[in-house]
PDB file of C-alpha atoms and ligand atoms in Angstrom:
ATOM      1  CA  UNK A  24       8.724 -79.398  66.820  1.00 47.00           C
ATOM      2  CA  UNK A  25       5.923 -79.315  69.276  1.00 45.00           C
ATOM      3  CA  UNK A  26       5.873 -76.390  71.866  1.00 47.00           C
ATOM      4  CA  UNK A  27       7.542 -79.295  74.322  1.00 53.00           C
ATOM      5  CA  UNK A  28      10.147 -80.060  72.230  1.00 64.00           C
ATOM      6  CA  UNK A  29       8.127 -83.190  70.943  1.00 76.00           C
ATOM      7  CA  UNK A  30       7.559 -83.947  67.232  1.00 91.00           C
ATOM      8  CA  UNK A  31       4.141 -83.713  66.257  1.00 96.00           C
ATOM      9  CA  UNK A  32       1.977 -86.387  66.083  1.00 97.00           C
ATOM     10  CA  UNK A  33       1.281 -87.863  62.952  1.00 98.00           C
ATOM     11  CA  UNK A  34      -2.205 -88.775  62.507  1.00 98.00           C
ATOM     12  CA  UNK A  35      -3.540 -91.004  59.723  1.00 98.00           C
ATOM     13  CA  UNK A  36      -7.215 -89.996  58.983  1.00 98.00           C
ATOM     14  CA  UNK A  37      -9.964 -92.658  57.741  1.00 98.00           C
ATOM     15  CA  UNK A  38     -12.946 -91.965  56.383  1.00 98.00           C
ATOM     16  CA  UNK A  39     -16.029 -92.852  54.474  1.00 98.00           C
ATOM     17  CA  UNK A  40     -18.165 -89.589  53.732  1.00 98.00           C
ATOM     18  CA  UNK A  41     -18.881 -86.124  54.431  1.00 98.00           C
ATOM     19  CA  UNK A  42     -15.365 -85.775  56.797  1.00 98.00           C
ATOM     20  CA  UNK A  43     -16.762 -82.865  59.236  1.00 98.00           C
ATOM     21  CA  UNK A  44     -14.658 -83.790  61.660  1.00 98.00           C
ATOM     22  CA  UNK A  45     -11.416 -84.498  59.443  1.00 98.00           C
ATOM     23  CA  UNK A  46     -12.071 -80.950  58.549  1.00 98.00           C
ATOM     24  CA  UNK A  47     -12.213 -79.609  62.325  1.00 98.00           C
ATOM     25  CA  UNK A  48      -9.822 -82.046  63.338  1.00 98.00           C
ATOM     26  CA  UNK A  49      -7.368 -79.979  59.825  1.00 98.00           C
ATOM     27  CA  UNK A  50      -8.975 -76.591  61.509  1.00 98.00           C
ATOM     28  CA  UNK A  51      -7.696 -77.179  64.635  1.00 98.00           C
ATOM     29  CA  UNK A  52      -4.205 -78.034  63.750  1.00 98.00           C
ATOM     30  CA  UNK A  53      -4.031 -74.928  61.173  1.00 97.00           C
ATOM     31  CA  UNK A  54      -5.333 -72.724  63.658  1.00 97.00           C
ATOM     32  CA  UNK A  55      -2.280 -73.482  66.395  1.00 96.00           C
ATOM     33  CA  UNK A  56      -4.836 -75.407  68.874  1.00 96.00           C
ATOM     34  CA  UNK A  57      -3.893 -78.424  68.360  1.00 96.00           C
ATOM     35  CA  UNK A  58       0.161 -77.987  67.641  1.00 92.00           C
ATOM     36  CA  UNK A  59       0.607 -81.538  69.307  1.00 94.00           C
ATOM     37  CA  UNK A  60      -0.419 -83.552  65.589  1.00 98.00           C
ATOM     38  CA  UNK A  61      -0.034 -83.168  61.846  1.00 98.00           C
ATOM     39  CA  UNK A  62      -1.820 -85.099  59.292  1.00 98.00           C
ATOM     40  CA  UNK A  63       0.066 -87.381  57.714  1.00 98.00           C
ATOM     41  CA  UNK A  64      -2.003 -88.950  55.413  1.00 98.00           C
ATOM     42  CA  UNK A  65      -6.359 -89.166  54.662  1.00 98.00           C
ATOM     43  CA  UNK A  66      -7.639 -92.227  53.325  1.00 98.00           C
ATOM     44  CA  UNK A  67     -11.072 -92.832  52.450  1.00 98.00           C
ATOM     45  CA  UNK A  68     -12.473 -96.387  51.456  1.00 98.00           C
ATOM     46  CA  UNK A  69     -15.399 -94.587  49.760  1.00 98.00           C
ATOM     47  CA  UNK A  70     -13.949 -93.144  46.017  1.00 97.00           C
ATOM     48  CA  UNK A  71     -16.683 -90.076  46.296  1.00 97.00           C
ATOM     49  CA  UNK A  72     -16.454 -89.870  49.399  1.00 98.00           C
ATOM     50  CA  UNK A  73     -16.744 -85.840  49.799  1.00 98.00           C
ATOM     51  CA  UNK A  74     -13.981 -85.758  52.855  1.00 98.00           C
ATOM     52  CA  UNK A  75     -11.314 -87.152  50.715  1.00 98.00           C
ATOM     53  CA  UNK A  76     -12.006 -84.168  47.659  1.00 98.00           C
ATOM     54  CA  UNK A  77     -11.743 -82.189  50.886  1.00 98.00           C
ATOM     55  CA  UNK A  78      -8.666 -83.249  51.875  1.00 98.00           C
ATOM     56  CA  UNK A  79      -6.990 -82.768  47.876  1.00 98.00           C
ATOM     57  CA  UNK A  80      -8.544 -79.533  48.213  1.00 98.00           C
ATOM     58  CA  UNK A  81      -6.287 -78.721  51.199  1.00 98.00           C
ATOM     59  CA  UNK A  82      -3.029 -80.029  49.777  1.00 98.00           C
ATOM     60  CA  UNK A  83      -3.064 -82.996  52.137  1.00 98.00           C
ATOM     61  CA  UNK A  84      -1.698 -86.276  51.484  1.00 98.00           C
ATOM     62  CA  UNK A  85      -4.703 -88.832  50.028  1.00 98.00           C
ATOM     63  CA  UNK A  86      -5.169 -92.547  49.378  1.00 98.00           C
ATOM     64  CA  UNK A  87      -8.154 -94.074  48.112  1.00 98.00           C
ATOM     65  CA  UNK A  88      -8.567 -97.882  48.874  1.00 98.00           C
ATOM     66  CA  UNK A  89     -11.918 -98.659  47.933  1.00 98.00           C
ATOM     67  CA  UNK A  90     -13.760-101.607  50.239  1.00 97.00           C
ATOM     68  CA  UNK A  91     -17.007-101.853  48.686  1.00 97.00           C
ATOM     69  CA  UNK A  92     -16.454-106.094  47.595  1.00 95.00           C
ATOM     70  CA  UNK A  93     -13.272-106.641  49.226  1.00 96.00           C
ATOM     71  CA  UNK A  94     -12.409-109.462  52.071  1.00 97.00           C
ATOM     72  CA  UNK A  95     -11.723-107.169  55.317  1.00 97.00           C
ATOM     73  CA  UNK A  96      -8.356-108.721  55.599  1.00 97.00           C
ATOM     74  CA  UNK A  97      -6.879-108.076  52.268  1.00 98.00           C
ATOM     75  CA  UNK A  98      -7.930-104.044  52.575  1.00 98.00           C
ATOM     76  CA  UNK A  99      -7.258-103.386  55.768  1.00 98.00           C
ATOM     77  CA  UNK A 100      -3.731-104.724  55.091  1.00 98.00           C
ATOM     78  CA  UNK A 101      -3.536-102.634  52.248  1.00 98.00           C
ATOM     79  CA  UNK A 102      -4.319 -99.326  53.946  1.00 98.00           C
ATOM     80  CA  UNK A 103      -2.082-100.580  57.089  1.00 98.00           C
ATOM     81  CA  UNK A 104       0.590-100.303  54.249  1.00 98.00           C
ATOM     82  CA  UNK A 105      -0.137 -96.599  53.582  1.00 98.00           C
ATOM     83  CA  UNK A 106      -0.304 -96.094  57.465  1.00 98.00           C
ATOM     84  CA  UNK A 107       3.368 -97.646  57.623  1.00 98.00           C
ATOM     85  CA  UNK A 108       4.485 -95.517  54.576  1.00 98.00           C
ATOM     86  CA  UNK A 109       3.671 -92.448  55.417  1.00 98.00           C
ATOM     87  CA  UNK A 110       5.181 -93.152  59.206  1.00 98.00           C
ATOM     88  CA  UNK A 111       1.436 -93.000  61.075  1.00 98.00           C
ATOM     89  CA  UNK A 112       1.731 -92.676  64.733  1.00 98.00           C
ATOM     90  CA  UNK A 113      -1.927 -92.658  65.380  1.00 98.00           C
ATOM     91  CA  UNK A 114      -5.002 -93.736  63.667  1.00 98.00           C
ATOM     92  CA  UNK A 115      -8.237 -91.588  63.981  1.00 98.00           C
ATOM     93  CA  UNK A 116     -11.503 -92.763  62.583  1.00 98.00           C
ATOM     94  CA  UNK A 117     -13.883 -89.843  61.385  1.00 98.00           C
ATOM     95  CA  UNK A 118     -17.296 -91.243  59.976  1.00 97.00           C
ATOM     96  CA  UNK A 119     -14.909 -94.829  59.032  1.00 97.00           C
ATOM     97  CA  UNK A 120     -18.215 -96.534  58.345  1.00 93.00           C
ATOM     98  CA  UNK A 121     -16.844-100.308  58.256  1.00 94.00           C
ATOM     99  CA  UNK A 122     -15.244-102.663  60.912  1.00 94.00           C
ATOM    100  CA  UNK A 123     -11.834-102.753  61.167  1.00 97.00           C
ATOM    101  CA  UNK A 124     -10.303-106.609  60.907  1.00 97.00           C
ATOM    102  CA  UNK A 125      -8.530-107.823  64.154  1.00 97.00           C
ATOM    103  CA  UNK A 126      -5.091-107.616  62.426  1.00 97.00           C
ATOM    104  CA  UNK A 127      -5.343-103.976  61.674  1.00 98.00           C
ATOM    105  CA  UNK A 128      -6.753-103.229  65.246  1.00 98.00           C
ATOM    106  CA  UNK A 129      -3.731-105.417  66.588  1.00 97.00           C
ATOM    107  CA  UNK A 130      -1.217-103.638  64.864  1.00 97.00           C
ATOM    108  CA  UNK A 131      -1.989-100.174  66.540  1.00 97.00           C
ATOM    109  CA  UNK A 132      -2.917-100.950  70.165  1.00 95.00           C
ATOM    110  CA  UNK A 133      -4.322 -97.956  72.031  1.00 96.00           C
ATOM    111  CA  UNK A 134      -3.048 -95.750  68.788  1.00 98.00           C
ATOM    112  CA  UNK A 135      -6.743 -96.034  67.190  1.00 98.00           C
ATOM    113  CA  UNK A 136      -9.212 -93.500  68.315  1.00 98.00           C
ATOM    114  CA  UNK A 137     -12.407 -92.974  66.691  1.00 98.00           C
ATOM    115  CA  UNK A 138     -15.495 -90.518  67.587  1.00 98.00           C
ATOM    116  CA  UNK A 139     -19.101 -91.578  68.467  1.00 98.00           C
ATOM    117  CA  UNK A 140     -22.527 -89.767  68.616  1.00 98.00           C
ATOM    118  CA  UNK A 141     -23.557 -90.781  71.649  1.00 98.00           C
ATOM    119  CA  UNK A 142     -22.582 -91.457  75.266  1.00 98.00           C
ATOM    120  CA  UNK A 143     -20.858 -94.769  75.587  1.00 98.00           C
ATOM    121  CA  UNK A 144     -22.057 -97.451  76.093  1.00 98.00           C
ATOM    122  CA  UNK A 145     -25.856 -95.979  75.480  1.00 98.00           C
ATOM    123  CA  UNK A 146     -26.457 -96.743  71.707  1.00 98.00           C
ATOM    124  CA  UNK A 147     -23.664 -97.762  69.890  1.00 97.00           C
ATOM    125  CA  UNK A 148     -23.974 -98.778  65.915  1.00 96.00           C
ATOM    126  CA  UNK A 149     -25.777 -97.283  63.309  1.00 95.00           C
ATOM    127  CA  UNK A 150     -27.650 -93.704  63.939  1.00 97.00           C
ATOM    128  CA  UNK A 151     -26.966 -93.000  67.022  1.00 98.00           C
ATOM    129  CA  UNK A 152     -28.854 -89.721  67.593  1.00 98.00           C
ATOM    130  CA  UNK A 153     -31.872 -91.027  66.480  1.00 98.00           C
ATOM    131  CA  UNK A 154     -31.593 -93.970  68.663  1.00 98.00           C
ATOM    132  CA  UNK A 155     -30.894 -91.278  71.680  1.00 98.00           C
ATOM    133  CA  UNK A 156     -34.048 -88.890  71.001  1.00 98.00           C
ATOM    134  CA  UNK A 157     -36.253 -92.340  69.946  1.00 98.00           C
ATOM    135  CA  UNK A 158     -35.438 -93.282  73.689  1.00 98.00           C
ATOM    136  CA  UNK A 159     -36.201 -90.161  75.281  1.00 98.00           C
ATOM    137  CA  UNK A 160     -32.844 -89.704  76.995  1.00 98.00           C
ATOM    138  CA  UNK A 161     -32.700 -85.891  78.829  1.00 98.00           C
ATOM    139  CA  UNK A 162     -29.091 -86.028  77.898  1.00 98.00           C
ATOM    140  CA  UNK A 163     -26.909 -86.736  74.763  1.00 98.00           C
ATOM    141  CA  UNK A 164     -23.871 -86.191  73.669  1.00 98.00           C
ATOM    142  CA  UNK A 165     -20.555 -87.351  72.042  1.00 98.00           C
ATOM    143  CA  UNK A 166     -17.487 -90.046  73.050  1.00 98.00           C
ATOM    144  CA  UNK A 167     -13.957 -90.266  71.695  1.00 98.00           C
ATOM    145  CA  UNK A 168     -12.715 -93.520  72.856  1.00 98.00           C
ATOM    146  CA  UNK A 169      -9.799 -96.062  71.266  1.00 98.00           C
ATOM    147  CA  UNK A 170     -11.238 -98.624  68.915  1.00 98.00           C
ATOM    148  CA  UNK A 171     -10.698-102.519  70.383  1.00 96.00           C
ATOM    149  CA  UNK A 172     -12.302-105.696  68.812  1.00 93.00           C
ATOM    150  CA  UNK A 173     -15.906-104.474  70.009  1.00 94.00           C
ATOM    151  CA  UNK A 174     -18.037-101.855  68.245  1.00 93.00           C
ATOM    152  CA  UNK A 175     -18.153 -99.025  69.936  1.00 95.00           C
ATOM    153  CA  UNK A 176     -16.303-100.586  72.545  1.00 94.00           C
ATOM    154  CA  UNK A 177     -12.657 -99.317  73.520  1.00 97.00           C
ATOM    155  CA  UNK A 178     -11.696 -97.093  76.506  1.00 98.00           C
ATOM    156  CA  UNK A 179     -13.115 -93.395  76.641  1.00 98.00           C
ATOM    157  CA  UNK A 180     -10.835 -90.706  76.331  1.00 98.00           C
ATOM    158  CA  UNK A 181     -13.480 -87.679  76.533  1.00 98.00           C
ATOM    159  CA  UNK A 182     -17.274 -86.933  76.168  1.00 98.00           C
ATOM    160  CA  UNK A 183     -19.198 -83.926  75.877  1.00 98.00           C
ATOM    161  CA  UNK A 184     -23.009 -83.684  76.834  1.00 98.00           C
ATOM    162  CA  UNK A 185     -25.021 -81.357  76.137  1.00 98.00           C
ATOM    163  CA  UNK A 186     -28.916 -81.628  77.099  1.00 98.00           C
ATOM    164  CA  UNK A 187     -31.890 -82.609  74.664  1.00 98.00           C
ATOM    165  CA  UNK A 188     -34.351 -80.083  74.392  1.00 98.00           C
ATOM    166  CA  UNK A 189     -37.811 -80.767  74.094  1.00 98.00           C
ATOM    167  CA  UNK A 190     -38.010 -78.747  71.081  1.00 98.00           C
ATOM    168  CA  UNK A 191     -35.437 -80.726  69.508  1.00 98.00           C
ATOM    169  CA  UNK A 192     -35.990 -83.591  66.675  1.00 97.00           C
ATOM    170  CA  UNK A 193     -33.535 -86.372  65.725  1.00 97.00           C
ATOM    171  CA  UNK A 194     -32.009 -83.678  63.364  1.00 98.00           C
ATOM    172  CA  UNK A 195     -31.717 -80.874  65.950  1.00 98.00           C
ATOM    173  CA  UNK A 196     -29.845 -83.202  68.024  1.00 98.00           C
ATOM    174  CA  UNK A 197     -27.552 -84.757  65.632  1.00 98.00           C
ATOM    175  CA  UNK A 198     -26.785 -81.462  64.447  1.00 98.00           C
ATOM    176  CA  UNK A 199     -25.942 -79.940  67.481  1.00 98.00           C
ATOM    177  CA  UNK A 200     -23.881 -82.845  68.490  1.00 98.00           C
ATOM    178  CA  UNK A 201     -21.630 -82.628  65.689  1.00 98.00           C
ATOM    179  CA  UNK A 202     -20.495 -79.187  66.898  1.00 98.00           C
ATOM    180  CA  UNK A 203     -19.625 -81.281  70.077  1.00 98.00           C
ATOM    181  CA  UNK A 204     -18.020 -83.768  68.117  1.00 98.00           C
ATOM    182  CA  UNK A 205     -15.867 -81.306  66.527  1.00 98.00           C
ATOM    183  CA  UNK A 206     -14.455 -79.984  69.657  1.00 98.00           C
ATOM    184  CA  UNK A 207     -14.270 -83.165  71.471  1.00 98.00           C
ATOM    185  CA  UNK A 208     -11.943 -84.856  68.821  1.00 98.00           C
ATOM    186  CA  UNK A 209      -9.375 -81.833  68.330  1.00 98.00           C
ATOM    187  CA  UNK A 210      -9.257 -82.073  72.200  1.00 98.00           C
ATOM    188  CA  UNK A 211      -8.687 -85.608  72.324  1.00 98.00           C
ATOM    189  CA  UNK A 212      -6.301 -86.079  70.048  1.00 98.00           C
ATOM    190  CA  UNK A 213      -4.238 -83.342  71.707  1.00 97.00           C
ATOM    191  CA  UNK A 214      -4.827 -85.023  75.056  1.00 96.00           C
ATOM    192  CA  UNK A 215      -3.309 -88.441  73.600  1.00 97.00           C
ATOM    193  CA  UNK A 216      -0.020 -86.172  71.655  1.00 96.00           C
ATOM    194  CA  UNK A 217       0.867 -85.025  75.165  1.00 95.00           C
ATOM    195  CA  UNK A 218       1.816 -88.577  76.106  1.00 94.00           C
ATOM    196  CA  UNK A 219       0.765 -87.844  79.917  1.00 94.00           C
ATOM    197  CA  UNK A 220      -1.733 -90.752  80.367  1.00 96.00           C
ATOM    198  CA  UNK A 221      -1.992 -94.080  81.122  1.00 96.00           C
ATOM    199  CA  UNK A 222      -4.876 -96.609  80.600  1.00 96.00           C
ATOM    200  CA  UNK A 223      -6.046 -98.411  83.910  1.00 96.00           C
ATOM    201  CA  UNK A 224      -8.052-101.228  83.148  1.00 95.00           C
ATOM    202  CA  UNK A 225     -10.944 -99.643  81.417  1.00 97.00           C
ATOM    203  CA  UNK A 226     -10.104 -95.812  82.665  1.00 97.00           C
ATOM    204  CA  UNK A 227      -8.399 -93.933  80.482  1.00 97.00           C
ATOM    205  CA  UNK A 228      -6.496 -91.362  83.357  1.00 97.00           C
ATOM    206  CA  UNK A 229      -3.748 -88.249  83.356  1.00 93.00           C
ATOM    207  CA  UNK A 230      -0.513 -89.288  84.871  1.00 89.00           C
ATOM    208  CA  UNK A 231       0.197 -87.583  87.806  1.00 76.00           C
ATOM    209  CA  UNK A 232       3.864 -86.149  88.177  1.00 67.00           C
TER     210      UNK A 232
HETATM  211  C1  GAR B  26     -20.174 -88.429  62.876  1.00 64.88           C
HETATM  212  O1  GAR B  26     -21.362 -88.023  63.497  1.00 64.88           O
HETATM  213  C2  GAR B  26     -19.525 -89.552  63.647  1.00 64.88           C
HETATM  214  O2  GAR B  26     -19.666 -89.421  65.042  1.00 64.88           O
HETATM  215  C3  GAR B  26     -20.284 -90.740  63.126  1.00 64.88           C
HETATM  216  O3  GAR B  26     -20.396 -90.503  61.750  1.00 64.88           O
HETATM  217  C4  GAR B  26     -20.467 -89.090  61.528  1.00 64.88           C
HETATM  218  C5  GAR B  26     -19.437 -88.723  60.489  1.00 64.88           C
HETATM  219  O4  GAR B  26     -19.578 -87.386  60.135  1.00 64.88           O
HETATM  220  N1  GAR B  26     -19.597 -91.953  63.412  1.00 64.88           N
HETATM  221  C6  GAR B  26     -20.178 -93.055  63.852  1.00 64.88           C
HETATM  222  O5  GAR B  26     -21.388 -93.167  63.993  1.00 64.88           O
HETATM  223  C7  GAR B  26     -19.238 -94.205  64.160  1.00 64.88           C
HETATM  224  N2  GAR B  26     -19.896 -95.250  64.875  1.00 64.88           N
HETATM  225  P1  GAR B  26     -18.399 -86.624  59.389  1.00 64.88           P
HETATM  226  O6  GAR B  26     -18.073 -87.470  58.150  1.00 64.88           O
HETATM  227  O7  GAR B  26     -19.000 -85.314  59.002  1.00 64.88           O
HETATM  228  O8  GAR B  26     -17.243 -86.513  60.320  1.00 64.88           O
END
């Protein structure tokens, strides 16, 4: 149990490569700041993908369902399955480099968060950094938000900004909006375990007592 008497979350992790922030998200909870989750289960649709190896490596539950020439449909329904088995509460995307097919989105609603490099809506897709520094914003930064039909779409639970220096290149940036990244999703995730929210319209909002 949960210091409020609540069973921890249990988080299903997705990934794809290098699984950064799997491993914060892992740090976090090991570390007692983020006693609200556990991981459940880390699935990777990339087989060398270095996140899942990390995940082995830390005794954590793995699956490997490989996507590369596969209809959407038929794999997402196949890792839905491992969500279901290993009883996943909440789905969090870290670097999950492919869409998601409406029937997997559908069957967690608001239970699918995934992290962004950049500060929705300002460049979503593909290299987001870059696209941030090419532009010549004065301010960058990360979003957690929950994953709906739209790419990089869904309603923002947290952001952190930090400022773009003008010493900075696209790598600078990126890599000092990872460390971001890797607070912002421990934080989030915690924020969603406690329960006390509430989603109005697009505003993701504490409940008030
Ligand atoms: C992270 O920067 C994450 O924000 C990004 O992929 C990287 C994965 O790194 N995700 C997206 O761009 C999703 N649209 P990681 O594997 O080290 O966590």
């Amino acid at each position: 149990m949960s210091e409020g008497g609540r069973s921890p979350l249990r988080l299903g992790i997705l990934l794809s490569g290098r699984g950064s922030n799997f491993l914060a998200i892992a740090r976090s909870i090991r570390e007692g700041r983020l006693a609200g989750a556990e991981i459940a289960v880390v699935i990777s649709n990339v087989a060398d993908a270095p996140g899942l190896t990390a995940a082995g490596s830390l005794g954590l539950t793995t699956a490997l369902h490989v996507s590369k020439g596969r209809n959407r449909a038929e794999h997402d329904a196949d890792m839905l399955a491992t969500l279901c088995q290993h009883e996943v509460e909440l789905v969090c995307l870290a670097g999950y480099m492919r869409l998601l097919s409406p029937e997997f989105i559908a069957a967690f609603p608001d239970r699918i968060l995934n992290i962004h490099p950049s500060l929705l809506p300002a460049f979503p897709g593909l290299e987001a950094q870059q696209q941030a520094f090419d532009y010549g914003v004065k301010f960058a930064g990360c979003t957690v938000h929950f994953v709906d039909e739209h790419l990089d779409h869904g309603v923002i639970v947290l952001q952190r900004v930090i400022p773009v220096l003008d010493s900075d290149d696209g790598h600078t940036l990126a890599d000092r909006i990872l460390a971001e990244e890797h607070i912002a999703y421990a934080e989030a995730i915690g924020r969603v375990a406690s329960g006390e929210w509430e989603i109005q319209g697009r505003r993701y909002v504490r409940r008030l007592h």
